Every structure is written in C-alpha cells, then in structure tokens.
Short mmCIF file of C-alpha atoms in Angstrom, two decimals:
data_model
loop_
_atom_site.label_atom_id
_atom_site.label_comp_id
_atom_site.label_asym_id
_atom_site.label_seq_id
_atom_site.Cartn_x
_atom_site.Cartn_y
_atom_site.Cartn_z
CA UNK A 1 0.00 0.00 0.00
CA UNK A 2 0.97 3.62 -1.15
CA UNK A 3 -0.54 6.53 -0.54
CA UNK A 4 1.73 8.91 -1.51
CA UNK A 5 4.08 9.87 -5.08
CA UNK A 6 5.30 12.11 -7.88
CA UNK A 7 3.95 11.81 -11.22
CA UNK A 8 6.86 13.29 -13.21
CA UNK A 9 5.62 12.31 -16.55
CA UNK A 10 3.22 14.13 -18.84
CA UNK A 11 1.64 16.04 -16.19
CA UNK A 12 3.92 17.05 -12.87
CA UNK A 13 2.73 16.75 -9.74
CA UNK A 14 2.60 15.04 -6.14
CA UNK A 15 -0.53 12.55 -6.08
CA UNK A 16 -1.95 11.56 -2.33
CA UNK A 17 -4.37 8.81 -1.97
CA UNK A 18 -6.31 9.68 1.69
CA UNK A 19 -8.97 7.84 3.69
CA UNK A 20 -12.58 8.65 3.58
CA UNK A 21 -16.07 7.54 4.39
CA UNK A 22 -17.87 5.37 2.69
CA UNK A 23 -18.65 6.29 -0.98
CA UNK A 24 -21.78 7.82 -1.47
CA UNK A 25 -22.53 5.85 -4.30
CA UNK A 26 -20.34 2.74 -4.11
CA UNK A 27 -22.23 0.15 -6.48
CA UNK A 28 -19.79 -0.03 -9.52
CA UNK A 29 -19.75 -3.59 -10.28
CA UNK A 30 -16.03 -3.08 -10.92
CA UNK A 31 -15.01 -1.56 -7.66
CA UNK A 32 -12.83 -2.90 -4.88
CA UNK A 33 -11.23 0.67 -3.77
CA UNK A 34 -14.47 1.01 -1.25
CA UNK A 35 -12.64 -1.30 0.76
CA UNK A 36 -9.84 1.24 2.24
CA UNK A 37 -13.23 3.71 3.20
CA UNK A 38 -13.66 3.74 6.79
CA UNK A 39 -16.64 5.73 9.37
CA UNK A 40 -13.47 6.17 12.36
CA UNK A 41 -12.73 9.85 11.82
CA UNK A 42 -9.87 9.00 13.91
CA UNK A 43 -8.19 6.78 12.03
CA UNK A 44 -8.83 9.26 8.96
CA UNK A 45 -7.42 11.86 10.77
CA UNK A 46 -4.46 9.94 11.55
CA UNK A 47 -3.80 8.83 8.12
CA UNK A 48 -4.67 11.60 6.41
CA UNK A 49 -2.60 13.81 8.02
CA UNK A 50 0.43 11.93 8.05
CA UNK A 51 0.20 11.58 4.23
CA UNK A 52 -0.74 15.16 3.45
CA UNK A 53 2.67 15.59 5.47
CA UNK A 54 5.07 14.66 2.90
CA UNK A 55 3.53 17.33 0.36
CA UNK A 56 6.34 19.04 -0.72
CA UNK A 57 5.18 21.44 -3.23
CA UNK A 58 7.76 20.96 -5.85
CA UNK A 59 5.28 21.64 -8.71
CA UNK A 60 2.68 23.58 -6.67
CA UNK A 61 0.57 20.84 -8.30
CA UNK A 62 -1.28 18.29 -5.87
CA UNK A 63 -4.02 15.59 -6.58
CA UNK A 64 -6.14 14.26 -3.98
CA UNK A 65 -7.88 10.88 -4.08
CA UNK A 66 -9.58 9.11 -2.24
CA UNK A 67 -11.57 5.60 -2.76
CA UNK A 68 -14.69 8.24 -3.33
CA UNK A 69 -15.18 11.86 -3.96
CA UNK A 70 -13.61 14.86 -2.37
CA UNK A 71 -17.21 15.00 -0.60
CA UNK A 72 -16.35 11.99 1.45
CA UNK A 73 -13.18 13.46 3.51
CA UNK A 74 -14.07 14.89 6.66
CA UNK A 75 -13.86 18.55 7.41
CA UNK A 76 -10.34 18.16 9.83
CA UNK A 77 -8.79 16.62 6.08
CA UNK A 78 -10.01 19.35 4.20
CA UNK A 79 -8.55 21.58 6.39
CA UNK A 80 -5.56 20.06 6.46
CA UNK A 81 -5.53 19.97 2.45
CA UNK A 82 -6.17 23.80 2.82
CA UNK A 83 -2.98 24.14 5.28
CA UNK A 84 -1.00 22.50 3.26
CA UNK A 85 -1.53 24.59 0.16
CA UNK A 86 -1.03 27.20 1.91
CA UNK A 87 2.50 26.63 3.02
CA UNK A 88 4.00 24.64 0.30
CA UNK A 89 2.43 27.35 -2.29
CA UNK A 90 0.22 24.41 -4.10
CA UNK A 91 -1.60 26.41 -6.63
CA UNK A 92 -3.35 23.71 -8.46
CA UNK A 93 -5.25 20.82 -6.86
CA UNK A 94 -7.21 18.13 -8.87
CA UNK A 95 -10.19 16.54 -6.79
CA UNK A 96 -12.27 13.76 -7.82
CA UNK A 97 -16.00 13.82 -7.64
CA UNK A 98 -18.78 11.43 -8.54
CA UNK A 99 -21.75 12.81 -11.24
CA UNK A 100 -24.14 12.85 -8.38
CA UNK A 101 -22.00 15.70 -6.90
CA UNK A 102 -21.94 17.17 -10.16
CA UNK A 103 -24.36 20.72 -8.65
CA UNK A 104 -22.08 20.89 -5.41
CA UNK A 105 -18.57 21.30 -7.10
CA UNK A 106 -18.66 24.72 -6.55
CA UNK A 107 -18.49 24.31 -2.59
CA UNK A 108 -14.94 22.73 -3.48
CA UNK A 109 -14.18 25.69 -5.18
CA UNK A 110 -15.47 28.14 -2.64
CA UNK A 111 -13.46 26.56 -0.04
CA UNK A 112 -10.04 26.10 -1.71
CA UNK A 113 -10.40 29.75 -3.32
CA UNK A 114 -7.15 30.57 -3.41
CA UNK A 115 -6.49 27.26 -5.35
CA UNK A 116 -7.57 26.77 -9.42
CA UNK A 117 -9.63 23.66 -8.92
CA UNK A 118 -9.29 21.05 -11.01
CA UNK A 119 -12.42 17.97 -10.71
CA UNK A 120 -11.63 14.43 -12.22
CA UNK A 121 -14.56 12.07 -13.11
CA UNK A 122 -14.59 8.41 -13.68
CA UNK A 123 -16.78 8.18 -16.86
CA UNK A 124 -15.21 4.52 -18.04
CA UNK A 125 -16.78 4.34 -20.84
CA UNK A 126 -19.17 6.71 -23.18
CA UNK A 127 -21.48 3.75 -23.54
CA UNK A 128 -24.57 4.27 -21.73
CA UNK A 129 -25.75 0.65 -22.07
CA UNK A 130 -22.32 -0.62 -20.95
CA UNK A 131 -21.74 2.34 -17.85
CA UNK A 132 -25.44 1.28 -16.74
CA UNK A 133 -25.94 -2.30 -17.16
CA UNK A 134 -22.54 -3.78 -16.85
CA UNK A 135 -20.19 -1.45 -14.58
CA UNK A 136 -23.27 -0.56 -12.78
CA UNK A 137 -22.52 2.88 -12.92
CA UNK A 138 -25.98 4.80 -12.47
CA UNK A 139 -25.43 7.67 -15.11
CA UNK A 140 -27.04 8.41 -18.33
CA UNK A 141 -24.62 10.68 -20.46
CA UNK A 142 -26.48 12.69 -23.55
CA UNK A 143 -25.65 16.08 -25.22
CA UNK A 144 -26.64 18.22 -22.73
CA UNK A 145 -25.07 16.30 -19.57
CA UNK A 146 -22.12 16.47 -21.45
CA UNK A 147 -22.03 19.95 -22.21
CA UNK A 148 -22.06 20.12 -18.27
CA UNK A 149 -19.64 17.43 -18.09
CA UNK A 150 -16.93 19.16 -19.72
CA UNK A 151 -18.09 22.57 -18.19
CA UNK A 152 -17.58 21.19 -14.70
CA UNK A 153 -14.59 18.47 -14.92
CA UNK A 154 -11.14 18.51 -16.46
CA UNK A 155 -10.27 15.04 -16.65
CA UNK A 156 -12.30 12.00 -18.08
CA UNK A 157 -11.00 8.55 -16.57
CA UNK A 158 -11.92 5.47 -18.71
CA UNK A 159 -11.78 1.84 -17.79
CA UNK A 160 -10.74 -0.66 -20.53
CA UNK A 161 -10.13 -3.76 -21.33
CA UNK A 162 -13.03 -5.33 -20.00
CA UNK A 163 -14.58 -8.86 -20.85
CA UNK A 164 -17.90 -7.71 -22.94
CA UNK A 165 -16.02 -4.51 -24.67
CA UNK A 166 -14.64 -4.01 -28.27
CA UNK A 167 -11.66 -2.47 -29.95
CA UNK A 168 -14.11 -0.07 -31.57
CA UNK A 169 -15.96 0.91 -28.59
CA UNK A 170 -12.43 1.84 -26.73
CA UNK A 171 -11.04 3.40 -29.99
CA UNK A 172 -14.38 5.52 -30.05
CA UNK A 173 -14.04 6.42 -25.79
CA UNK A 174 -10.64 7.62 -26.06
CA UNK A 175 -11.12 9.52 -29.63
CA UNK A 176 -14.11 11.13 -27.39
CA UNK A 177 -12.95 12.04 -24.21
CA UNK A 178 -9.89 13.64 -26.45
CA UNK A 179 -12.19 15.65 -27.89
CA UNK A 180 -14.08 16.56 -24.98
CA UNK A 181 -11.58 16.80 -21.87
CA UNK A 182 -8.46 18.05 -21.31
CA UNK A 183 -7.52 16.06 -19.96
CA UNK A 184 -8.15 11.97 -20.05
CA UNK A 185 -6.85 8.88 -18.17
CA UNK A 186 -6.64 5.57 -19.34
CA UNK A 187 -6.75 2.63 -17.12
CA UNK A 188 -6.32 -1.01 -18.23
CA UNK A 189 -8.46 -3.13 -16.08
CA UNK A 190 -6.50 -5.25 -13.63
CA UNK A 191 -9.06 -8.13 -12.21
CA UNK A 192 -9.44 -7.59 -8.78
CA UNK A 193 -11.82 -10.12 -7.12
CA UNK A 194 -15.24 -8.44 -8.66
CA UNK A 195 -17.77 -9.42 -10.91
CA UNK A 196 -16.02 -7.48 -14.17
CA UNK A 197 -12.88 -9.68 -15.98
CA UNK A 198 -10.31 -8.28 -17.58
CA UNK A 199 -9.89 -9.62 -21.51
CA UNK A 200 -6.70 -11.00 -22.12
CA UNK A 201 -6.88 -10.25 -26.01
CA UNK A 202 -8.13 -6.90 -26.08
CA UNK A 203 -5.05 -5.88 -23.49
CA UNK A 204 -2.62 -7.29 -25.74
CA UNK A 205 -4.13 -5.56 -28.68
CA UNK A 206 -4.33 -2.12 -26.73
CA UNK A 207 -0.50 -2.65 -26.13
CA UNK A 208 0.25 -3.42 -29.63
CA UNK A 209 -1.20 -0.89 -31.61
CA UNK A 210 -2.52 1.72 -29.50
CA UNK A 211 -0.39 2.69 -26.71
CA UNK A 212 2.77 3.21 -28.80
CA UNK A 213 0.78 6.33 -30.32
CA UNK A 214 -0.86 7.31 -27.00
CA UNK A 215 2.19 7.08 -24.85
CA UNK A 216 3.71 10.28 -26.53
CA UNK A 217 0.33 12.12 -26.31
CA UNK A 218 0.12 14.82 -23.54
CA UNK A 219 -3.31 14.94 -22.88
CA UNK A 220 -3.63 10.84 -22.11
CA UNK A 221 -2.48 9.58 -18.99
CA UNK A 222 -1.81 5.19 -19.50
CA UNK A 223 -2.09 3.11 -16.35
CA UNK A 224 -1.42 -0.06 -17.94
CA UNK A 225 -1.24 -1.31 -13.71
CA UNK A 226 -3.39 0.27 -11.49
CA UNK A 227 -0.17 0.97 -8.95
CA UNK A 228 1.16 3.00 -11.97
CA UNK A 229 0.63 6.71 -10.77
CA UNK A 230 2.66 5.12 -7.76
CA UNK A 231 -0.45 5.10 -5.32
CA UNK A 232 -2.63 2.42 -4.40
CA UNK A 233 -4.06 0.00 -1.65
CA UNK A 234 -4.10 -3.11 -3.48
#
C-alpha cells in the first residue's frame, strides 16, 4: 500500500491517496477501492494527516484521491488539504468527484479559493448501455449532460479492457474524451476479485497498436497497472 508519489511524466505533480467515508454511491460492479473507506474519523485523521505531510510542493501541483469523492473526507482533512496549500504554495489541486456531486462542485471551489480547482470524473466508458448495465454505474450521459460534463470536470477517466467490450468501442471512448476533456486517463483493467474480468486479447491488442501512439500524447495519462501513478491499496 501507497498513498503517496510524484507523477513526473506528462503532467507534474505530487498525487496523495487519503482515507474517507464510505462512498456515497459505491455500487460499480467493478469496484474494490471502497474497501480502504472507513466511518473512524480517527483513524482518517491519523492517516490523512500523516500523508498530506510529505507534500512538498515541488510543482505547486497536488491531486487528492480518495476511494470516493472529495465529498467523502471529513472537514479536519479538508482543512488540512487547505494548510498544506497554503504553506507549500500548491496552486493547483485536482479533486475527484462522482456525477451525483456534479451541482455541489462549486463548494470545493469556494473553499479552496485561493487554489484553481481542477475535478476528475470516472466516466469509463461513453457507452450508456455498458456504464449502466454492466459497470453498474448509475449515469445516463447525452448532449446536454455532457455539455455540463466538460463545463464542470477537467479530466475524463476510462476503464478498458473489459470482458464484454470491443476495440471499436475503446477506440471511439478515447477519440471522445480527447475531444471533450483536457484532460483523459486511461486505465487497463486489472481483475481484482469483482464481478467485471479483464480480456486477455483486447489488453494485448491495446498494447500493440494503440499505446505506442498514446504514450507520446500529452493529454492521455496510461495506467497499464493500477499501482502505476505510484499510489494504491491493493
């Protein structure tokens, strides 16, 4: 378990992985991060804080995660995430956020004003059919959500590489989020003990002849292993 690392490719920055209540969502058929969420504030604190910590604030760039939203840190971690910007100058900070918080963002951005918030959302796939039905994932994405979508978040994160997906249907997500994030992250599913299985063939067909075009590409982030950004609890 990690919880704490620089990302000094692509896109600079120190990336902490923190402790927070349960998701308020936390159905996603492909999910096992709900398992590091925990209700003792204490033992939140305790992390937390020791992890927020080792912030330097060498590219006054910091991303927060959690196995959740931003909404599901307590208010002593928040203000902790405030201190720390604060003295190590951190001038960006990239939260992430599930759709259902999608009209409260702006109470992020309120508190952290002296910060240029940056929200992250796990789409996984522009599928509607496939988000719903399969990954359980209980939005319904059409033109004018999306117009909202990109209004509201900077970074799409998609999920590939799943048994019941095609080459055309993760060609046609990543040619999409391109188009309508700037930013997009790119995970290669990595079974994990759920319901969703990872397919063999379409991993070794998204290392052949996509990533070698996507790896030089500075608005795609690849996590061919899910311990890749250098965080994790797995």
């Amino acid at each position: 378990m990690e919880r704490y690392s620089i990302i000094k490719e692509k896109n600079p920055r120190e990336i902490v992985l923190l402790k927070g209540f349960n998701c308020n969502y936390g159905k996603c058929s492909f999910c096992n991060y709900i398992l590091d969420n925990t209700e003792n504030e204490n033992e939140m604190i305790e992390i937390n804080f020791n992890i927020l910590d080792k912030v330097t604030g060498e590219y006054s760039v910091l991303e927060v995660i959690n196995s959740g939203s931003v909404f599901e840190l307590n208010k002593d971690t928040l203000y902790k995430i405030k201190e720390v910007c604060e003295n190590k100058n951190i001038k960006i900070l990239y939260f992430e956020a599930y759709f259902g918080y999608l009209n409260r963002l702006n109470e992020i951005r309120d508190f952290f004003s002296y910060q240029e918030i940056r929200f992250i959302i796990g789409i996984e796939t522009f599928d509607n059919n496939y988000r719903t039905q399969i990954l359980n994932k209980n939005f319904f994405i059409n033109d004018e959500i999306l117009e909202k979508l990109k209004k509201e978040y900077r970074t799409a994160l998609l999920l590939i590489c799943t048994e019941g997906q095609t080459k055309e249907q993760i060609i046609h997500d990543i040619e999409f989020a391109k188009k309508n994030f700037k930013e997009v992250v790119v995970s290669i599913f990595i079974n994990n003990g759920t319901s969703i299985l990872r397919d063999e063939k379409l991993v070794s067909w998204f290392l052949k002849e996509l990533y070698p075009i996507l790896k030089a590409d500075k608005q795609v982030e690849i996590l061919i292993d899910n311990k890749d950004f250098g965080v994790y609890v797995q």
